[in-house]
Amino acid sequence: MSGPAPPRSVRGLTLALALCAGAASAQSADAAGPSPRWGAIAVQQQLFGYAFDQPTRAAAEQAARAQCAAAVAKARTSKGGAACEVRTAFNRQCAALAFGNFGEWGAASAPTREQAAREATHQCNEHLPTEPCKVAVQVCSAAP
């Protein structure tokens, strides 16, 4: 009768399991999709601020409002202390803001800069300015 079998080396098995676990971890990260990349445009009168490539919508909106507030403070044109308002927020897209000559505005997000600009201009022109609306800013967050 023989005794218990001598212990076998499991180093190769451990390495194989570690490699499989790493591959599974990478696949689960891919399955979760790309990380969010938020952006936003905030406006007060015809002054604005924007943000892009932020991890959350709230962070993008906060950064856009802060940049807008800085532009307002620099211009010193604030009437009645009105706060900057977020006009559009977007995730892994582009956005544009257009103004008319009497305060009309349009804001839109779309997969490309050109589409966002067209839509923002169209929205602004729907308010019937006396002159065609013009794009003030276009911004994109990271592409998918």
C-alpha atoms as a printed R data frame, in Angstrom:
    type eleno elety resid chain resno       x      y       z
1   ATOM     1    CA   MET     A     1   0.000  0.000   0.000
2   ATOM     2    CA   SER     A     2   1.343  3.350  -0.870
3   ATOM     3    CA   GLY     A     3   1.000  6.523   1.169
4   ATOM     4    CA   PRO     A     4  -0.686  9.726   0.143
5   ATOM     5    CA   ALA     A     5   0.308 11.182  -3.178
6   ATOM     6    CA   PRO     A     6   3.038 13.784  -2.969
7   ATOM     7    CA   PRO     A     7   1.817 17.357  -3.327
8   ATOM     8    CA   ARG     A     8   1.813 18.561  -6.912
9   ATOM     9    CA   SER     A     9   2.923 21.934  -8.065
10  ATOM    10    CA   VAL     A    10  -0.014 24.229  -8.671
11  ATOM    11    CA   ARG     A    11   1.997 27.207  -9.820
12  ATOM    12    CA   GLY     A    12   0.940 26.719 -13.446
13  ATOM    13    CA   LEU     A    13  -2.698 26.370 -12.430
14  ATOM    14    CA   THR     A    14  -2.498 29.496 -10.261
15  ATOM    15    CA   LEU     A    15  -1.007 31.472 -13.145
16  ATOM    16    CA   ALA     A    16  -3.689 30.218 -15.535
17  ATOM    17    CA   LEU     A    17  -6.446 31.148 -13.085
18  ATOM    18    CA   ALA     A    18  -4.928 34.598 -12.566
19  ATOM    19    CA   LEU     A    19  -4.801 35.184 -16.319
20  ATOM    20    CA   CYS     A    20  -8.418 34.080 -16.711
21  ATOM    21    CA   ALA     A    21  -9.515 36.350 -13.859
22  ATOM    22    CA   GLY     A    22  -7.718 39.303 -15.451
23  ATOM    23    CA   ALA     A    23  -9.358 38.651 -18.808
24  ATOM    24    CA   ALA     A    24 -12.778 38.327 -17.182
25  ATOM    25    CA   SER     A    25 -12.215 41.581 -15.300
26  ATOM    26    CA   ALA     A    26 -11.287 43.399 -18.524
27  ATOM    27    CA   GLN     A    27 -14.345 41.964 -20.272
28  ATOM    28    CA   SER     A    28 -16.657 43.093 -17.473
29  ATOM    29    CA   ALA     A    29 -15.198 46.625 -17.682
30  ATOM    30    CA   ASP     A    30 -15.820 46.637 -21.439
31  ATOM    31    CA   ALA     A    31 -19.343 45.300 -20.933
32  ATOM    32    CA   ALA     A    32 -20.077 48.178 -18.562
33  ATOM    33    CA   GLY     A    33 -19.343 50.540 -21.441
34  ATOM    34    CA   PRO     A    34 -17.126 53.582 -21.652
35  ATOM    35    CA   SER     A    35 -17.060 55.949 -18.719
36  ATOM    36    CA   PRO     A    36 -19.362 58.976 -18.920
37  ATOM    37    CA   ARG     A    37 -17.939 62.208 -20.287
38  ATOM    38    CA   TRP     A    38 -20.414 64.973 -19.517
39  ATOM    39    CA   GLY     A    39 -20.457 68.528 -20.748
40  ATOM    40    CA   ALA     A    40 -22.754 71.518 -20.274
41  ATOM    41    CA   ILE     A    41 -23.308 75.084 -21.435
42  ATOM    42    CA   ALA     A    42 -24.604 77.717 -18.992
43  ATOM    43    CA   VAL     A    43 -25.844 81.184 -19.963
44  ATOM    44    CA   GLN     A    44 -26.741 84.548 -18.471
45  ATOM    45    CA   GLN     A    45 -27.930 87.095 -21.007
46  ATOM    46    CA   GLN     A    46 -25.393 86.689 -23.821
47  ATOM    47    CA   LEU     A    47 -22.517 85.568 -21.622
48  ATOM    48    CA   PHE     A    48 -21.801 81.888 -21.212
49  ATOM    49    CA   GLY     A    49 -19.560 79.228 -19.759
50  ATOM    50    CA   TYR     A    50 -19.051 75.634 -20.733
51  ATOM    51    CA   ALA     A    51 -17.488 72.428 -19.500
52  ATOM    52    CA   PHE     A    52 -16.620 69.113 -21.111
53  ATOM    53    CA   ASP     A    53 -15.172 65.698 -20.249
54  ATOM    54    CA   GLN     A    54 -16.555 65.769 -16.700
55  ATOM    55    CA   PRO     A    55 -17.308 62.489 -14.862
56  ATOM    56    CA   THR     A    56 -20.905 63.421 -13.955
57  ATOM    57    CA   ARG     A    57 -23.675 65.661 -15.223
58  ATOM    58    CA   ALA     A    58 -23.660 67.541 -11.914
59  ATOM    59    CA   ALA     A    59 -19.913 68.217 -12.217
60  ATOM    60    CA   ALA     A    60 -20.331 69.468 -15.798
61  ATOM    61    CA   GLU     A    61 -23.214 71.757 -14.867
62  ATOM    62    CA   GLN     A    62 -21.334 73.127 -11.852
63  ATOM    63    CA   ALA     A    63 -18.206 73.816 -13.932
64  ATOM    64    CA   ALA     A    64 -20.225 75.497 -16.711
65  ATOM    65    CA   ARG     A    65 -22.071 77.692 -14.193
66  ATOM    66    CA   ALA     A    66 -18.775 78.665 -12.541
67  ATOM    67    CA   GLN     A    67 -17.215 79.623 -15.878
68  ATOM    68    CA   CYS     A    68 -20.349 81.582 -16.807
69  ATOM    69    CA   ALA     A    69 -20.334 83.387 -13.444
70  ATOM    70    CA   ALA     A    70 -16.685 84.331 -14.008
71  ATOM    71    CA   ALA     A    71 -17.564 85.765 -17.441
72  ATOM    72    CA   VAL     A    72 -20.437 87.752 -15.912
73  ATOM    73    CA   ALA     A    73 -18.192 89.072 -13.121
74  ATOM    74    CA   LYS     A    74 -15.531 90.072 -15.635
75  ATOM    75    CA   ALA     A    75 -18.059 91.865 -17.850
76  ATOM    76    CA   ARG     A    76 -19.877 93.321 -14.815
77  ATOM    77    CA   THR     A    77 -23.156 93.330 -16.706
78  ATOM    78    CA   SER     A    78 -25.264 91.292 -14.309
79  ATOM    79    CA   LYS     A    79 -28.758 92.728 -13.933
80  ATOM    80    CA   GLY     A    80 -30.523 91.871 -10.712
81  ATOM    81    CA   GLY     A    81 -28.061 89.134  -9.773
82  ATOM    82    CA   ALA     A    82 -29.590 86.583 -12.135
83  ATOM    83    CA   ALA     A    83 -27.786 83.264 -11.972
84  ATOM    84    CA   CYS     A    84 -26.289 81.499 -14.944
85  ATOM    85    CA   GLU     A    85 -28.663 78.807 -16.207
86  ATOM    86    CA   VAL     A    86 -27.651 75.527 -17.817
87  ATOM    87    CA   ARG     A    87 -29.158 75.491 -21.315
88  ATOM    88    CA   THR     A    88 -27.906 72.071 -22.372
89  ATOM    89    CA   ALA     A    89 -26.039 69.115 -20.882
90  ATOM    90    CA   PHE     A    90 -24.618 66.251 -22.908
91  ATOM    91    CA   ASN     A    91 -22.749 62.971 -22.517
92  ATOM    92    CA   ARG     A    92 -20.207 61.881 -25.141
93  ATOM    93    CA   GLN     A    93 -21.662 64.288 -27.694
94  ATOM    94    CA   CYS     A    94 -21.270 67.841 -28.916
95  ATOM    95    CA   ALA     A    95 -23.331 70.903 -28.078
96  ATOM    96    CA   ALA     A    96 -23.742 74.398 -29.452
97  ATOM    97    CA   LEU     A    97 -25.237 77.690 -28.335
98  ATOM    98    CA   ALA     A    98 -26.533 80.316 -30.769
99  ATOM    99    CA   PHE     A    99 -27.661 83.887 -30.089
100 ATOM   100    CA   GLY     A   100 -29.832 86.314 -32.025
101 ATOM   101    CA   ASN     A   101 -29.422 90.075 -32.037
102 ATOM   102    CA   PHE     A   102 -32.108 90.754 -29.383
103 ATOM   103    CA   GLY     A   103 -31.415 88.033 -26.844
104 ATOM   104    CA   GLU     A   104 -32.936 85.104 -28.714
105 ATOM   105    CA   TRP     A   105 -31.078 81.873 -28.129
106 ATOM   106    CA   GLY     A   106 -30.990 78.216 -29.041
107 ATOM   107    CA   ALA     A   107 -28.997 75.366 -27.520
108 ATOM   108    CA   ALA     A   108 -28.713 71.798 -28.724
109 ATOM   109    CA   SER     A   109 -26.642 68.647 -28.424
110 ATOM   110    CA   ALA     A   110 -25.967 66.130 -31.173
111 ATOM   111    CA   PRO     A   111 -23.390 63.522 -32.227
112 ATOM   112    CA   THR     A   112 -21.329 66.101 -34.199
113 ATOM   113    CA   ARG     A   113 -20.413 69.786 -33.881
114 ATOM   114    CA   GLU     A   114 -22.068 70.553 -37.180
115 ATOM   115    CA   GLN     A   115 -25.379 68.936 -36.205
116 ATOM   116    CA   ALA     A   116 -25.396 70.674 -32.824
117 ATOM   117    CA   ALA     A   117 -24.667 74.048 -34.457
118 ATOM   118    CA   ARG     A   118 -27.411 73.577 -37.063
119 ATOM   119    CA   GLU     A   119 -29.987 72.633 -34.427
120 ATOM   120    CA   ALA     A   120 -29.021 75.463 -32.039
121 ATOM   121    CA   THR     A   121 -29.197 77.998 -34.880
122 ATOM   122    CA   HIS     A   122 -32.546 76.604 -36.024
123 ATOM   123    CA   GLN     A   123 -33.982 76.829 -32.487
124 ATOM   124    CA   CYS     A   124 -32.756 80.401 -32.142
125 ATOM   125    CA   ASN     A   125 -34.137 81.452 -35.543
126 ATOM   126    CA   GLU     A   126 -37.550 80.052 -34.536
127 ATOM   127    CA   HIS     A   127 -37.780 83.066 -32.171
128 ATOM   128    CA   LEU     A   128 -37.746 85.347 -35.253
129 ATOM   129    CA   PRO     A   129 -34.730 87.584 -34.678
130 ATOM   130    CA   THR     A   130 -34.343 90.510 -37.059
131 ATOM   131    CA   GLU     A   131 -30.986 89.068 -38.140
132 ATOM   132    CA   PRO     A   132 -29.992 85.398 -38.458
133 ATOM   133    CA   CYS     A   133 -28.733 83.798 -35.251
134 ATOM   134    CA   LYS     A   134 -25.046 83.049 -34.915
135 ATOM   135    CA   VAL     A   135 -23.280 80.228 -33.106
136 ATOM   136    CA   ALA     A   136 -21.476 81.561 -30.032
137 ATOM   137    CA   VAL     A   137 -19.833 78.321 -28.894
138 ATOM   138    CA   GLN     A   138 -19.490 74.676 -29.904
139 ATOM   139    CA   VAL     A   139 -18.030 72.097 -27.534
140 ATOM   140    CA   CYS     A   140 -17.647 68.313 -27.539
141 ATOM   141    CA   SER     A   141 -16.998 65.764 -24.837
142 ATOM   142    CA   ALA     A   142 -14.982 62.613 -25.556
143 ATOM   143    CA   ALA     A   143 -16.388 60.508 -28.368
144 ATOM   144    CA   PRO     A   144 -17.736 57.038 -27.603
